[in-house]
């Protein structure tokens, strides 16, 4: 699949549920209303749609959410997709908050998952509880170490939040180095109504990098995972740090991904409203996979050049009304 700007689309992110067992302050309001379960694609439908995408050239699939591991029977989807590894699909991975990894790490590995991203914004228990509203850090840490013990490579995702974790990055780099984890730092993106003001949270990663380089020797690398991060190597630990800077740096030129929501809506860009409904063609009586593939091709032909995020609109509504938990982070 080649989009109008010549970019080859090989990476599909699938939000398998909009629900979550945490309420991170930058992601959700505390009293989020979730979609009625009847609107969700079944796991069989998600598997079928993923199969169509693989047939069209997708080589990497990441399951995300909401919290993907809270969806009932989600391991069945992992197993079915895992069975496609080596025949079209190169990589199956997941982004998780880690709370369910104690239960599922071994199963993920058995399904063919080799690398996972776990979101952890702080190593401080009190701060973790504040950032996630409902979370207990020990559950996430136990999950992370269960995943390590199961042989999964781990990347820790941390959203950089002004005045919250900006003094912690040195200790997080050290902790990740000690345990053999990569670290990926993310700027906040203006997605969805939350309870506070996002401009108060925004911390440019250029500043974080500059500060880190006072303690660590950071060497630019051309390491790429198919995602939007730019990586440096930390010479002292041998681990990598990725920087995802949607706002300070436009990461769109090399965009190879599209996002499918749990209701079968395909977003061609995280930062634009345009979307295609794939649930209708999928559920049309008698529809073949080729009919669904045609709807996907038509959507890819409309993939926009890039997003229009801006952060400096103090007090203004979010750039997009939908939450990251709907589109999938
Ligand atoms: N629940 C899983 C988790 O937390 O990893 C997967 C879904 S979550 C939406 C995926 C990633 O998006 C997380 O790393 C989270 O920190 C990040 N995220 C959520 N809202 C964001 C926002 N407004 N700006 C930047 N990153 C955000
Ligand atoms: Fe849940 Fe992930 Fe959003 Fe936190 S970032 S509320 S864990 S979906």
Coordinates of C-alpha atoms and ligand atoms in Angstrom, one line a residue:
X1 CA 0.0 0.0 0.0
X2 CA 1.5 3.3 -1.1
X3 CA -0.2 6.5 0.0
X4 CA -0.4 9.7 -2.1
X5 CA 2.9 11.0 -0.7
X6 CA 4.8 7.9 -1.7
X7 CA 4.9 6.4 1.8
X8 CA 4.6 2.7 2.1
X9 CA 2.0 1.7 4.7
X10 CA 3.4 -1.4 6.5
X11 CA 2.4 -0.8 10.2
X12 CA -1.0 -1.2 11.7
X13 CA -1.9 -0.2 15.2
X14 CA -5.1 -1.7 16.5
X15 CA -7.0 -0.4 19.5
X16 CA -8.7 -3.5 20.8
X17 CA -10.7 -1.7 23.5
X18 CA -11.2 1.9 24.7
X19 CA -11.5 0.7 28.3
X20 CA -8.8 0.8 30.8
X21 CA -8.1 -0.1 34.4
X22 CA -6.2 3.2 35.0
X23 CA -7.1 6.9 34.4
X24 CA -3.8 8.6 33.5
X25 CA -4.3 12.4 33.8
X26 CA -3.1 13.3 30.3
X27 CA -5.1 10.5 28.7
X28 CA -8.5 10.4 30.2
X29 CA -11.0 12.2 32.4
X30 CA -11.7 10.4 35.6
X31 CA -15.3 9.8 34.7
X32 CA -14.8 8.7 31.1
X33 CA -17.8 7.3 29.3
X34 CA -16.8 4.2 27.3
X35 CA -18.3 2.8 24.1
X36 CA -21.2 0.4 24.4
X37 CA -19.8 -3.1 24.1
X38 CA -22.2 -3.8 21.2
X39 CA -20.3 -1.2 19.1
X40 CA -17.0 -3.1 19.4
X41 CA -15.7 -5.4 16.7
X42 CA -15.5 -9.0 17.9
X43 CA -12.1 -10.6 18.3
X44 CA -12.9 -12.6 15.2
X45 CA -13.7 -9.5 13.2
X46 CA -10.5 -7.8 14.4
X47 CA -8.5 -10.9 13.3
X48 CA -10.2 -10.9 9.9
X49 CA -9.5 -7.2 9.4
X50 CA -5.9 -7.6 10.4
X51 CA -5.7 -10.5 7.9
X52 CA -6.9 -8.1 5.2
X53 CA -4.3 -5.6 6.1
X54 CA -1.5 -8.2 6.1
X55 CA -2.7 -9.2 2.6
X56 CA -2.3 -5.6 1.6
X57 CA 1.3 -5.4 2.9
X58 CA 1.2 -4.7 6.6
X59 CA 4.2 -6.4 8.2
X60 CA 3.9 -5.1 11.8
X61 CA 0.9 -5.0 14.1
X62 CA 0.7 -3.4 17.5
X63 CA -2.2 -4.1 19.7
X64 CA -3.0 -1.2 22.0
X65 CA -6.0 0.6 23.5
X66 CA -7.2 1.7 26.1
X67 CA -5.6 -1.2 27.9
X68 CA -5.4 -4.1 25.5
X69 CA -4.8 -6.7 28.1
X70 CA -8.1 -5.9 29.9
X71 CA -10.2 -7.0 26.9
X72 CA -11.8 -10.4 27.7
X73 CA -10.1 -13.3 25.8
X74 CA -7.7 -11.0 24.1
X75 CA -5.0 -13.7 24.2
X76 CA -7.1 -15.5 21.5
X77 CA -6.5 -12.6 19.2
X78 CA -2.8 -12.6 20.0
X79 CA -2.6 -16.3 19.3
X80 CA -4.4 -16.0 15.9
X81 CA -2.3 -13.1 14.8
X82 CA 0.8 -14.8 16.1
X83 CA 0.0 -17.7 13.8
X84 CA 0.5 -15.3 10.9
X85 CA 4.0 -14.5 11.9
X86 CA 6.4 -15.6 9.1
X87 CA 3.6 -15.6 6.5
X88 CA 3.2 -11.9 5.7
X89 CA 3.5 -10.6 9.3
X90 CA 7.0 -9.9 10.6
X91 CA 6.2 -8.5 14.0
X92 CA 3.4 -8.7 16.6
X93 CA 3.7 -6.4 19.5
X94 CA 1.7 -4.6 22.3
X95 CA 1.6 -1.4 24.2
X96 CA 0.4 -1.9 27.7
X97 CA 0.3 -0.2 31.1
X98 CA 1.7 -3.4 32.5
X99 CA -0.9 -4.2 35.2
X100 CA -1.9 -7.5 33.6
X101 CA 1.6 -8.7 32.5
X102 CA 2.0 -10.9 35.6
X103 CA -0.9 -13.0 34.2
X104 CA -0.1 -12.8 30.5
X105 CA 3.6 -12.3 29.9
X106 CA 4.3 -16.0 29.3
X107 CA 1.2 -16.3 27.0
X108 CA 2.3 -13.3 25.0
X109 CA 5.7 -14.9 24.5
X110 CA 4.1 -18.2 23.5
X111 CA 1.9 -16.3 20.9
X112 CA 5.0 -15.0 19.2
X113 CA 5.4 -11.5 20.8
X114 CA 9.1 -10.7 21.3
X115 CA 9.1 -7.0 22.2
X116 CA 6.6 -5.0 24.3
X117 CA 6.1 -1.3 25.3
X118 CA 5.1 -0.7 28.8
X119 CA 4.0 2.8 29.9
X120 CA 5.6 4.0 33.1
X121 CA 6.0 7.8 33.6
X122 CA 7.6 7.7 37.0
X123 CA 9.4 5.4 39.4
X124 CA 8.0 7.2 42.5
X125 CA 5.0 5.3 44.0
X126 CA 3.1 8.4 45.1
X127 CA 3.6 10.2 41.8
X128 CA 2.6 7.1 39.9
X129 CA -0.6 6.9 41.9
X130 CA -1.3 10.6 41.2
X131 CA -0.6 10.3 37.4
X132 CA -2.7 7.2 36.9
X133 CA -5.3 8.2 39.5
X134 CA -6.0 4.5 40.3
X135 CA -2.7 2.8 39.8
X136 CA -0.4 1.0 42.2
X137 CA 3.2 1.0 41.0
X138 CA 4.0 -2.4 42.4
X139 CA 1.5 -4.1 40.1
X140 CA 3.1 -2.5 37.1
X141 CA 6.6 -3.2 38.2
X142 CA 5.8 -6.8 39.0
X143 CA 4.3 -7.0 35.5
X144 CA 7.4 -5.6 33.9
X145 CA 9.6 -8.1 35.7
X146 CA 7.3 -10.9 34.8
X147 CA 7.7 -9.9 31.1
X148 CA 11.5 -9.7 31.5
X149 CA 11.5 -13.2 33.1
X150 CA 9.4 -14.5 30.2
X151 CA 12.1 -13.3 27.7
X152 CA 10.3 -10.3 26.3
X153 CA 12.4 -7.3 25.3
X154 CA 11.0 -4.2 27.0
X155 CA 10.7 -0.6 26.1
X156 CA 9.5 1.8 28.8
X157 CA 7.3 4.6 27.5
X158 CA 7.2 7.8 29.5
X159 CA 5.3 10.9 28.7
X160 CA 7.4 13.9 29.6
X161 CA 5.3 16.1 31.9
X162 CA 6.4 19.5 33.0
X163 CA 6.9 19.8 36.8
X164 CA 5.9 16.2 37.2
X165 CA 8.7 13.8 36.0
X166 CA 11.2 16.2 34.5
X167 CA 13.6 15.7 37.5
X168 CA 13.4 12.0 37.2
X169 CA 14.8 11.2 33.7
X170 CA 18.3 10.6 35.0
X171 CA 17.1 8.0 37.4
X172 CA 14.9 6.4 34.8
X173 CA 17.8 6.1 32.4
X174 CA 19.9 4.5 35.2
X175 CA 17.0 2.2 36.1
X176 CA 16.4 1.1 32.5
X177 CA 20.1 0.6 32.1
X178 CA 20.3 -1.6 35.1
X179 CA 17.5 -3.8 33.9
X180 CA 18.3 -3.9 30.2
X181 CA 15.2 -1.8 29.1
X182 CA 15.1 0.8 26.4
X183 CA 13.3 4.1 27.3
X184 CA 11.1 6.1 25.0
X185 CA 10.2 9.6 26.0
X186 CA 7.0 11.1 24.5
X187 CA 5.7 14.7 24.3
X188 CA 2.1 15.2 25.3
X189 CA -0.3 15.5 22.4
X190 CA -3.5 17.5 22.5
X191 CA -5.9 14.6 22.2
X192 CA -9.3 14.6 23.9
X193 CA -10.9 16.5 26.8
X194 CA -9.1 15.8 30.1
X195 CA -9.7 17.4 33.5
X196 CA -6.8 19.9 33.4
X197 CA -5.0 22.3 31.0
X198 CA -2.6 20.5 28.6
X199 CA -0.4 23.5 28.1
X200 CA 0.6 23.2 31.7
X201 CA 1.9 19.7 31.0
X202 CA 3.8 20.3 27.9
X203 CA 7.6 19.7 28.2
X204 CA 9.7 20.0 25.0
X205 CA 12.0 17.0 24.6
X206 CA 14.8 19.2 23.2
X207 CA 15.1 20.5 26.8
X208 CA 15.0 17.0 28.3
X209 CA 17.7 15.8 25.9
X210 CA 19.9 18.7 26.7
X211 CA 19.6 18.0 30.4
X212 CA 20.2 14.3 30.0
X213 CA 23.4 15.0 28.0
X214 CA 24.9 16.7 31.1
X215 CA 24.9 13.3 32.8
X216 CA 25.0 10.7 30.0
X217 CA 26.9 10.4 26.7
X218 CA 24.2 10.2 24.1
X219 CA 25.2 9.1 20.6
X220 CA 22.8 9.5 17.7
X221 CA 21.9 6.2 16.0
X222 CA 20.0 5.3 12.9
X223 CA 18.2 2.5 14.9
X224 CA 14.5 2.3 13.8
X225 CA 11.7 0.2 15.0
X226 CA 9.1 1.2 12.4
X227 CA 7.7 3.7 14.8
X228 CA 8.2 7.5 15.0
X229 CA 11.0 7.6 17.6
X230 CA 14.5 8.9 17.0
X231 CA 17.0 6.9 19.1
X232 CA 20.2 7.7 20.8
X233 CA 22.5 5.2 22.5
X234 CA 23.5 5.8 26.2
X235 CA 27.2 4.9 26.1
X236 CA 27.3 4.3 29.9
X237 CA 24.5 1.8 30.0
X238 CA 24.4 0.4 26.4
X239 CA 20.6 1.0 26.3
X240 CA 18.7 3.3 23.9
X241 CA 16.6 6.3 24.5
X242 CA 13.9 7.2 21.9
X243 CA 12.4 10.6 21.6
X244 CA 8.9 11.0 20.1
X245 CA 8.5 14.7 19.4
X246 CA 5.2 15.2 17.4
X247 CA 5.1 18.9 18.4
X248 CA 8.7 20.1 18.3
X249 CA 9.6 18.1 15.3
X250 CA 7.3 17.0 12.5
X251 CA 7.6 13.2 12.3
X252 CA 5.2 12.9 9.4
X253 CA 7.5 12.6 6.4
X254 CA 8.4 9.0 7.2
X255 CA 4.9 8.0 8.5
X256 CA 4.3 4.3 7.6
X257 CA 1.3 3.7 9.9
X258 CA -2.5 3.8 10.2
X259 CA -4.7 3.1 13.2
X260 CA -7.7 1.0 13.6
X261 CA -10.1 1.6 16.5
X262 CA -12.0 -1.1 18.3
X263 CA -15.2 -0.1 16.4
X264 CA -13.5 -0.6 13.0
X265 CA -12.8 3.0 12.2
X266 CA -9.5 3.5 10.4
X267 CA -7.7 6.7 11.1
X268 CA -5.1 7.5 8.5
X269 CA -3.4 10.0 10.8
X270 CA -3.4 10.3 14.6
X271 CA -3.7 14.0 14.3
X272 CA -6.5 14.4 11.8
X273 CA -10.2 13.9 11.9
X274 CA -10.6 12.1 8.6
X275 CA -11.4 8.4 9.0
X276 CA -12.9 5.5 7.1
X277 CA -15.5 3.1 8.5
X278 CA -14.4 -0.5 7.9
X279 CA -17.1 -2.1 10.1
X280 CA -19.9 -1.5 7.5
X281 CA -18.0 -3.3 4.6
X282 CA -16.8 -6.0 7.0
X283 CA -20.4 -6.7 8.2
X284 CA -22.1 -6.3 4.8
X285 CA -23.7 -9.7 4.1
X286 CA -21.7 -11.6 1.6
X287 CA -18.8 -9.2 1.7
X288 CA -15.5 -10.9 0.7
X289 CA -12.1 -10.0 2.1
X290 CA -11.4 -8.3 -1.3
X291 CA -14.4 -6.0 -0.7
X292 CA -13.0 -5.0 2.6
X293 CA -9.5 -4.6 1.0
X294 CA -11.1 -2.2 -1.5
X295 CA -12.4 0.0 1.4
X296 CA -8.9 0.0 2.9
X297 CA -7.2 1.0 -0.4
X298 CA -9.7 3.8 -0.8
X299 CA -8.9 5.0 2.7
X300 CA -5.1 4.9 2.2
X301 CA -5.6 7.0 -1.0
X302 CA -6.8 9.8 1.4
X303 CA -3.9 9.6 3.9
X304 CA -3.0 13.2 4.7
X305 CA 0.5 14.6 4.6
X306 CA 0.7 15.3 8.3
X307 CA -1.0 16.4 11.5
X308 CA -1.8 20.0 12.6
X309 CA -1.1 19.7 16.3
X310 CA -0.3 23.0 18.0
X311 CA 0.2 23.4 21.8
X312 CA 0.3 27.1 22.3
X313 CA -3.4 27.7 22.4
X314 CA -3.7 28.2 26.2
X315 CA -7.2 27.3 27.4
X316 CA -8.4 26.3 24.0
X317 CA -10.1 23.0 23.3
X318 CA -7.9 20.0 22.4
X319 CA -6.8 19.9 18.8
X320 CA -8.8 16.7 18.4
X321 CA -11.8 15.7 20.5
X322 CA -11.1 12.0 20.5
X323 CA -8.9 10.5 23.2
X324 CA -5.7 8.6 22.6
X325 CA -7.4 5.6 24.2
X326 CA -9.9 5.5 21.3
X327 CA -7.4 5.9 18.5
X328 CA -4.8 3.9 20.2
X329 CA -1.4 5.2 21.4
Ligands
LIG1 N1 -3.0 1.5 28.1 C1 -1.8 1.3 27.3 C2 -0.6 2.1 27.8 O1 -0.8 3.0 28.7 O2 0.5 1.8 27.4 C3 -1.9 1.5 25.8 C4 -2.7 2.7 25.3 S1 -2.0 4.3 25.8 C5 -3.2 5.4 25.1 C6 -0.6 4.4 24.7 C7 0.4 5.4 25.1 O3 -0.2 6.7 24.8 C8 0.9 5.5 26.5 O4 2.3 5.4 26.5 C9 0.4 6.8 27.0 O5 1.3 7.3 27.9 C10 0.3 7.6 25.7 N2 -0.6 8.7 25.8 C11 -1.9 8.8 26.2 N3 -2.4 10.0 26.0 C12 -1.4 10.8 25.5 C13 -1.3 12.1 25.1 N4 -2.3 13.0 25.2 N5 -0.1 12.6 24.7 C14 0.9 11.7 24.5 N6 0.9 10.4 24.9 C15 -0.2 10.0 25.4
LIG2 FE1 -5.1 3.7 30.3 FE2 -2.9 3.8 28.8 FE3 -4.6 5.9 28.9 FE4 -3.2 5.4 31.0 S1 -2.4 5.9 29.0 S2 -5.4 5.8 31.0 S3 -3.0 3.2 31.0 S4 -5.1 3.9 28.1

